[in-house]
mmCIF file of C-alpha atoms in Angstrom:
data_model
loop_
_atom_site.group_PDB
_atom_site.id
_atom_site.type_symbol
_atom_site.label_atom_id
_atom_site.label_comp_id
_atom_site.label_asym_id
_atom_site.label_seq_id
_atom_site.Cartn_x
_atom_site.Cartn_y
_atom_site.Cartn_z
ATOM 1 C CA UNK I 269 -57.830 -9.033 -85.047
ATOM 2 C CA UNK I 270 -59.282 -12.511 -82.110
ATOM 3 C CA UNK I 271 -59.481 -10.350 -78.897
ATOM 4 C CA UNK I 272 -61.129 -10.977 -75.326
ATOM 5 C CA UNK I 273 -61.919 -8.140 -73.160
ATOM 6 C CA UNK I 274 -63.345 -8.983 -68.920
ATOM 7 C CA UNK I 275 -65.010 -6.754 -67.036
ATOM 8 C CA UNK I 276 -64.594 -5.636 -64.434
ATOM 9 C CA UNK I 277 -60.914 -5.652 -63.749
ATOM 10 C CA UNK I 278 -62.408 -7.002 -59.966
ATOM 11 C CA UNK I 279 -65.437 -7.082 -58.354
ATOM 12 C CA UNK I 280 -65.971 -7.188 -54.452
ATOM 13 C CA UNK I 281 -70.116 -8.535 -53.621
ATOM 14 C CA UNK I 282 -71.102 -9.954 -49.945
ATOM 15 C CA UNK I 283 -72.098 -13.629 -49.910
ATOM 16 C CA UNK I 284 -75.447 -14.534 -51.676
ATOM 17 C CA UNK I 285 -75.096 -11.172 -53.344
ATOM 18 C CA UNK I 286 -75.723 -12.040 -57.656
ATOM 19 C CA UNK I 287 -73.972 -10.187 -60.419
ATOM 20 C CA UNK I 288 -72.726 -11.025 -63.673
ATOM 21 C CA UNK I 289 -69.233 -11.039 -65.305
ATOM 22 C CA UNK I 290 -68.671 -9.692 -68.366
ATOM 23 C CA UNK I 291 -66.679 -11.119 -71.667
ATOM 24 C CA UNK I 292 -66.447 -8.916 -75.303
ATOM 25 C CA UNK I 293 -64.497 -10.218 -77.714
ATOM 26 C CA UNK I 294 -64.086 -10.481 -81.889
ATOM 27 C CA UNK I 295 -62.422 -12.823 -84.182
ATOM 28 C CA UNK I 296 -63.031 -13.834 -87.010
ATOM 29 C CA UNK I 297 -65.100 -16.601 -86.733
ATOM 30 C CA UNK I 298 -65.668 -19.051 -83.643
ATOM 31 C CA UNK I 299 -65.431 -22.140 -82.784
ATOM 32 C CA UNK I 300 -65.784 -22.499 -78.857
ATOM 33 C CA UNK I 301 -66.096 -19.473 -75.764
ATOM 34 C CA UNK I 302 -65.287 -21.764 -73.289
ATOM 35 C CA UNK I 303 -65.273 -20.637 -69.286
ATOM 36 C CA UNK I 304 -61.661 -21.357 -66.878
ATOM 37 C CA UNK I 305 -61.945 -20.750 -62.806
ATOM 38 C CA UNK I 306 -58.183 -19.383 -61.542
ATOM 39 C CA UNK I 307 -57.278 -19.860 -57.835
ATOM 40 C CA UNK I 308 -53.785 -18.354 -57.076
ATOM 41 C CA UNK I 309 -50.762 -19.814 -57.675
ATOM 42 C CA UNK I 310 -52.640 -22.853 -59.668
ATOM 43 C CA UNK I 311 -53.338 -23.207 -63.014
ATOM 44 C CA UNK I 312 -57.013 -22.534 -64.812
ATOM 45 C CA UNK I 313 -59.617 -25.773 -63.826
ATOM 46 C CA UNK I 314 -62.344 -25.746 -66.644
ATOM 47 C CA UNK I 315 -65.814 -24.542 -65.926
ATOM 48 C CA UNK I 316 -67.930 -24.408 -69.117
ATOM 49 C CA UNK I 317 -67.317 -24.700 -73.335
ATOM 50 C CA UNK I 318 -70.287 -22.508 -75.629
ATOM 51 C CA UNK I 319 -69.494 -22.919 -78.836
ATOM 52 C CA UNK I 320 -72.863 -21.253 -80.425
ATOM 53 C CA UNK I 321 -75.093 -17.486 -79.681
ATOM 54 C CA UNK I 322 -77.904 -18.401 -77.705
ATOM 55 C CA UNK I 323 -76.476 -21.560 -75.954
ATOM 56 C CA UNK I 324 -76.748 -21.707 -72.553
ATOM 57 C CA UNK I 325 -74.994 -23.775 -70.060
ATOM 58 C CA UNK I 326 -75.355 -23.886 -66.246
ATOM 59 C CA UNK I 327 -72.904 -25.300 -63.058
ATOM 60 C CA UNK I 328 -74.264 -24.826 -59.719
ATOM 61 C CA UNK I 329 -74.381 -21.514 -58.479
ATOM 62 C CA UNK I 330 -72.519 -19.905 -62.138
ATOM 63 C CA UNK I 331 -74.329 -19.832 -65.071
ATOM 64 C CA UNK I 332 -72.300 -19.349 -69.224
ATOM 65 C CA UNK I 333 -74.216 -17.271 -71.888
ATOM 66 C CA UNK I 334 -73.067 -16.488 -75.553
ATOM 67 C CA UNK I 335 -74.474 -14.091 -77.705
ATOM 68 C CA UNK I 336 -72.283 -13.571 -80.722
ATOM 69 C CA UNK I 337 -70.665 -10.898 -79.337
ATOM 70 C CA UNK I 338 -69.882 -11.221 -76.304
ATOM 71 C CA UNK I 339 -70.537 -13.373 -72.798
ATOM 72 C CA UNK I 340 -72.190 -13.870 -69.375
ATOM 73 C CA UNK I 341 -70.977 -15.131 -66.437
ATOM 74 C CA UNK I 342 -74.062 -15.598 -64.179
ATOM 75 C CA UNK I 343 -73.210 -15.499 -60.210
ATOM 76 C CA UNK I 344 -75.989 -16.981 -58.296
ATOM 77 C CA UNK I 345 -75.877 -16.677 -54.298
ATOM 78 C CA UNK I 346 -72.083 -16.458 -54.664
ATOM 79 C CA UNK I 347 -69.143 -17.974 -51.583
ATOM 80 C CA UNK I 348 -66.673 -16.763 -50.389
ATOM 81 C CA UNK I 349 -65.575 -20.585 -52.218
ATOM 82 C CA UNK I 350 -66.423 -19.009 -55.465
ATOM 83 C CA UNK I 351 -63.639 -16.177 -54.411
ATOM 84 C CA UNK I 352 -61.497 -16.469 -57.593
ATOM 85 C CA UNK I 353 -60.086 -14.865 -61.733
ATOM 86 C CA UNK I 354 -62.406 -15.595 -63.650
ATOM 87 C CA UNK I 355 -60.648 -16.497 -67.119
ATOM 88 C CA UNK I 356 -62.391 -15.966 -70.950
ATOM 89 C CA UNK I 357 -60.877 -17.608 -74.107
ATOM 90 C CA UNK I 358 -61.888 -18.343 -77.380
ATOM 91 C CA UNK I 359 -60.689 -20.641 -79.798
ATOM 92 C CA UNK I 360 -61.101 -19.191 -83.491
ATOM 93 C CA UNK I 361 -62.184 -21.187 -86.447
ATOM 94 C CA UNK I 362 -58.750 -20.465 -88.886
ATOM 95 C CA UNK I 363 -55.587 -20.209 -88.566
ATOM 96 C CA UNK I 364 -53.461 -22.727 -85.024
ATOM 97 C CA UNK I 365 -55.937 -23.650 -81.971
ATOM 98 C CA UNK I 366 -54.560 -21.632 -80.180
ATOM 99 C CA UNK I 367 -57.153 -19.915 -77.185
ATOM 100 C CA UNK I 368 -56.693 -16.219 -76.905
ATOM 101 C CA UNK I 369 -57.408 -15.170 -73.504
ATOM 102 C CA UNK I 370 -59.235 -12.006 -71.527
ATOM 103 C CA UNK I 371 -57.267 -10.814 -67.943
ATOM 104 C CA UNK I 372 -59.857 -12.305 -66.408
ATOM 105 C CA UNK I 373 -62.343 -11.488 -63.337
ATOM 106 C CA UNK I 374 -60.500 -11.776 -59.410
ATOM 107 C CA UNK I 375 -63.827 -11.963 -57.405
ATOM 108 C CA UNK I 376 -64.457 -11.288 -53.599
ATOM 109 C CA UNK I 377 -67.153 -12.989 -51.911
ATOM 110 C CA UNK I 378 -67.467 -11.931 -48.274
ATOM 111 C CA UNK I 379 -68.699 -12.954 -45.957
ATOM 112 C CA UNK R 68 -56.864 -40.120 -63.435
ATOM 113 C CA UNK R 69 -53.939 -38.191 -63.269
ATOM 114 C CA UNK R 70 -54.960 -34.489 -64.422
ATOM 115 C CA UNK R 71 -51.364 -32.881 -66.552
ATOM 116 C CA UNK R 72 -48.376 -32.314 -64.585
ATOM 117 C CA UNK R 73 -46.050 -30.185 -65.068
ATOM 118 C CA UNK R 74 -41.883 -30.074 -63.184
ATOM 119 C CA UNK R 75 -40.362 -28.323 -61.819
ATOM 120 C CA UNK R 76 -43.245 -26.854 -59.929
ATOM 121 C CA UNK R 77 -41.175 -23.445 -58.991
ATOM 122 C CA UNK R 78 -37.985 -22.996 -60.207
ATOM 123 C CA UNK R 79 -35.092 -19.379 -60.170
ATOM 124 C CA UNK R 80 -33.061 -19.045 -62.586
ATOM 125 C CA UNK R 81 -30.534 -15.900 -63.969
ATOM 126 C CA UNK R 82 -30.359 -13.387 -66.326
ATOM 127 C CA UNK R 83 -29.194 -15.860 -69.508
ATOM 128 C CA UNK R 84 -29.253 -19.256 -68.508
ATOM 129 C CA UNK R 85 -31.209 -21.809 -69.973
ATOM 130 C CA UNK R 86 -34.192 -23.643 -68.488
ATOM 131 C CA UNK R 87 -36.398 -26.222 -69.486
ATOM 132 C CA UNK R 88 -40.122 -27.025 -68.142
ATOM 133 C CA UNK R 89 -42.124 -30.412 -68.306
ATOM 134 C CA UNK R 90 -45.562 -31.190 -69.218
ATOM 135 C CA UNK R 91 -47.105 -34.713 -69.014
ATOM 136 C CA UNK R 92 -50.815 -34.442 -70.585
ATOM 137 C CA UNK R 93 -53.710 -36.171 -69.409
ATOM 138 C CA UNK R 94 -53.769 -40.283 -71.221
ATOM 139 C CA UNK R 95 -54.757 -40.998 -73.982
ATOM 140 C CA UNK R 96 -54.203 -37.372 -75.605
ATOM 141 C CA UNK R 97 -52.084 -36.449 -78.133
ATOM 142 C CA UNK R 98 -51.816 -32.666 -78.422
ATOM 143 C CA UNK R 99 -49.873 -30.116 -75.787
ATOM 144 C CA UNK R 100 -50.162 -26.124 -75.447
ATOM 145 C CA UNK R 101 -48.062 -23.949 -73.275
ATOM 146 C CA UNK R 102 -49.275 -20.535 -72.847
ATOM 147 C CA UNK R 103 -47.641 -17.678 -70.121
ATOM 148 C CA UNK R 104 -49.048 -16.308 -68.003
ATOM 149 C CA UNK R 105 -47.714 -12.703 -65.646
ATOM 150 C CA UNK R 106 -49.104 -11.711 -62.705
ATOM 151 C CA UNK R 107 -52.140 -9.977 -63.280
ATOM 152 C CA UNK R 108 -52.448 -11.121 -66.917
ATOM 153 C CA UNK R 109 -54.297 -13.512 -68.745
ATOM 154 C CA UNK R 110 -52.012 -16.202 -69.898
ATOM 155 C CA UNK R 111 -50.339 -15.906 -73.418
ATOM 156 C CA UNK R 112 -49.919 -18.928 -76.576
ATOM 157 C CA UNK R 113 -46.404 -19.650 -77.387
ATOM 158 C CA UNK R 114 -47.642 -23.088 -78.924
ATOM 159 C CA UNK R 115 -49.389 -25.866 -79.631
ATOM 160 C CA UNK R 116 -48.194 -29.628 -81.192
ATOM 161 C CA UNK R 117 -50.242 -32.588 -82.110
ATOM 162 C CA UNK R 118 -49.368 -35.514 -82.706
ATOM 163 C CA UNK R 119 -45.388 -34.277 -82.593
ATOM 164 C CA UNK R 120 -45.879 -31.741 -85.146
ATOM 165 C CA UNK R 121 -46.183 -28.402 -84.467
ATOM 166 C CA UNK R 122 -48.572 -26.292 -85.301
ATOM 167 C CA UNK R 123 -48.912 -22.717 -84.199
ATOM 168 C CA UNK R 124 -46.372 -20.966 -82.435
ATOM 169 C CA UNK R 125 -47.620 -17.416 -81.094
ATOM 170 C CA UNK R 126 -45.487 -14.001 -81.237
ATOM 171 C CA UNK R 127 -42.188 -15.650 -79.287
ATOM 172 C CA UNK R 128 -38.898 -14.715 -80.016
ATOM 173 C CA UNK R 129 -36.806 -17.985 -80.896
ATOM 174 C CA UNK R 130 -35.210 -17.714 -77.333
ATOM 175 C CA UNK R 131 -37.656 -20.312 -76.856
ATOM 176 C CA UNK R 132 -38.133 -23.625 -78.734
ATOM 177 C CA UNK R 133 -40.680 -26.639 -77.844
ATOM 178 C CA UNK R 134 -40.837 -30.538 -78.293
ATOM 179 C CA UNK R 135 -43.131 -33.495 -78.240
ATOM 180 C CA UNK R 136 -42.203 -37.046 -77.327
ATOM 181 C CA UNK R 137 -43.590 -40.229 -78.568
ATOM 182 C CA UNK R 138 -45.349 -40.884 -75.674
ATOM 183 C CA UNK R 139 -47.032 -37.040 -76.399
ATOM 184 C CA UNK R 140 -45.052 -34.978 -72.935
ATOM 185 C CA UNK R 141 -43.345 -32.348 -73.728
ATOM 186 C CA UNK R 142 -40.749 -29.700 -72.870
ATOM 187 C CA UNK R 143 -40.878 -25.839 -73.074
ATOM 188 C CA UNK R 144 -37.143 -24.104 -73.307
ATOM 189 C CA UNK R 145 -36.550 -21.466 -73.070
ATOM 190 C CA UNK R 146 -32.345 -19.599 -73.655
ATOM 191 C CA UNK R 147 -30.695 -16.427 -73.405
ATOM 192 C CA UNK R 148 -33.804 -15.789 -70.321
ATOM 193 C CA UNK R 149 -34.211 -11.833 -69.625
ATOM 194 C CA UNK R 150 -36.098 -11.050 -67.145
ATOM 195 C CA UNK R 151 -39.613 -10.950 -68.529
ATOM 196 C CA UNK R 152 -39.131 -13.829 -68.818
ATOM 197 C CA UNK R 153 -40.221 -14.717 -65.285
ATOM 198 C CA UNK R 154 -43.973 -16.492 -65.334
ATOM 199 C CA UNK R 155 -45.752 -18.877 -64.885
ATOM 200 C CA UNK R 156 -45.896 -21.437 -67.114
ATOM 201 C CA UNK R 157 -48.733 -23.251 -68.031
ATOM 202 C CA UNK R 158 -48.528 -26.854 -69.626
ATOM 203 C CA UNK R 159 -52.475 -28.130 -71.499
ATOM 204 C CA UNK R 160 -53.734 -31.291 -72.929
ATOM 205 C CA UNK R 161 -56.706 -32.030 -74.922
ATOM 206 C CA UNK R 162 -57.382 -35.369 -77.163
ATOM 207 C CA UNK R 163 -56.924 -32.555 -80.677
ATOM 208 C CA UNK R 164 -55.853 -29.592 -79.591
ATOM 209 C CA UNK R 165 -58.800 -28.596 -82.608
ATOM 210 C CA UNK R 166 -62.793 -30.375 -80.977
ATOM 211 C CA UNK R 167 -61.751 -31.079 -77.462
ATOM 212 C CA UNK R 168 -61.337 -28.708 -74.798
ATOM 213 C CA UNK R 169 -58.285 -27.820 -73.235
ATOM 214 C CA UNK R 170 -56.931 -29.420 -69.825
ATOM 215 C CA UNK R 171 -54.660 -27.103 -67.592
ATOM 216 C CA UNK R 172 -51.518 -28.228 -65.549
ATOM 217 C CA UNK R 173 -50.587 -26.438 -62.448
ATOM 218 C CA UNK R 174 -48.260 -24.811 -64.132
ATOM 219 C CA UNK R 175 -44.508 -23.896 -63.358
ATOM 220 C CA UNK R 176 -43.278 -20.462 -61.617
ATOM 221 C CA UNK R 177 -40.484 -19.034 -63.533
ATOM 222 C CA UNK R 178 -38.176 -16.488 -61.413
ATOM 223 C CA UNK R 179 -35.273 -14.989 -63.838
ATOM 224 C CA UNK R 180 -33.621 -13.090 -61.017
#
């Protein structure tokens, strides 16, 4: 069964304290892995798409990487405005084209 | 350009009632998907539509139904509401739902009392 597991569930960082969020996945065939940011009461906001092992994407203080079994979202020198829930999702090559989401990592960056 | 728009933003219904949620995709997007997000969980797939045809359905009871119109907007209908249907309902649109990623709307917060 296709599955996505994110860790940690919650993370508190001091402003400027870099860290990484993990997304482990099991999927029959990977079409794409997606990272989204979600603020309370809002819809997920697209961050990155990764398609193959070894691929990396960067945007401001965020960098996403992909291996055959997991993805990492690295946050460098975070700011309080980076506080949000970060969701990881995979899309399989077979069957429907649905996204399978993890439960997310709730990030809180303290000033 | 307008993003994915959903209406209403919030609503409160009583157990046993019916509800219709509406979604307008980004202009030019032909695929719409619906997700249910319970508080503290990741979104769960309900339906995907492309060119007015149902392409996929998640593990939800028959009380849930949807359709896509010729202008690519979509409706999600839920009958015989249960307390457990309380959630954030998200609509997402994509050019084709397969080779292009999804953009999500802000959702409809449904509370069943």
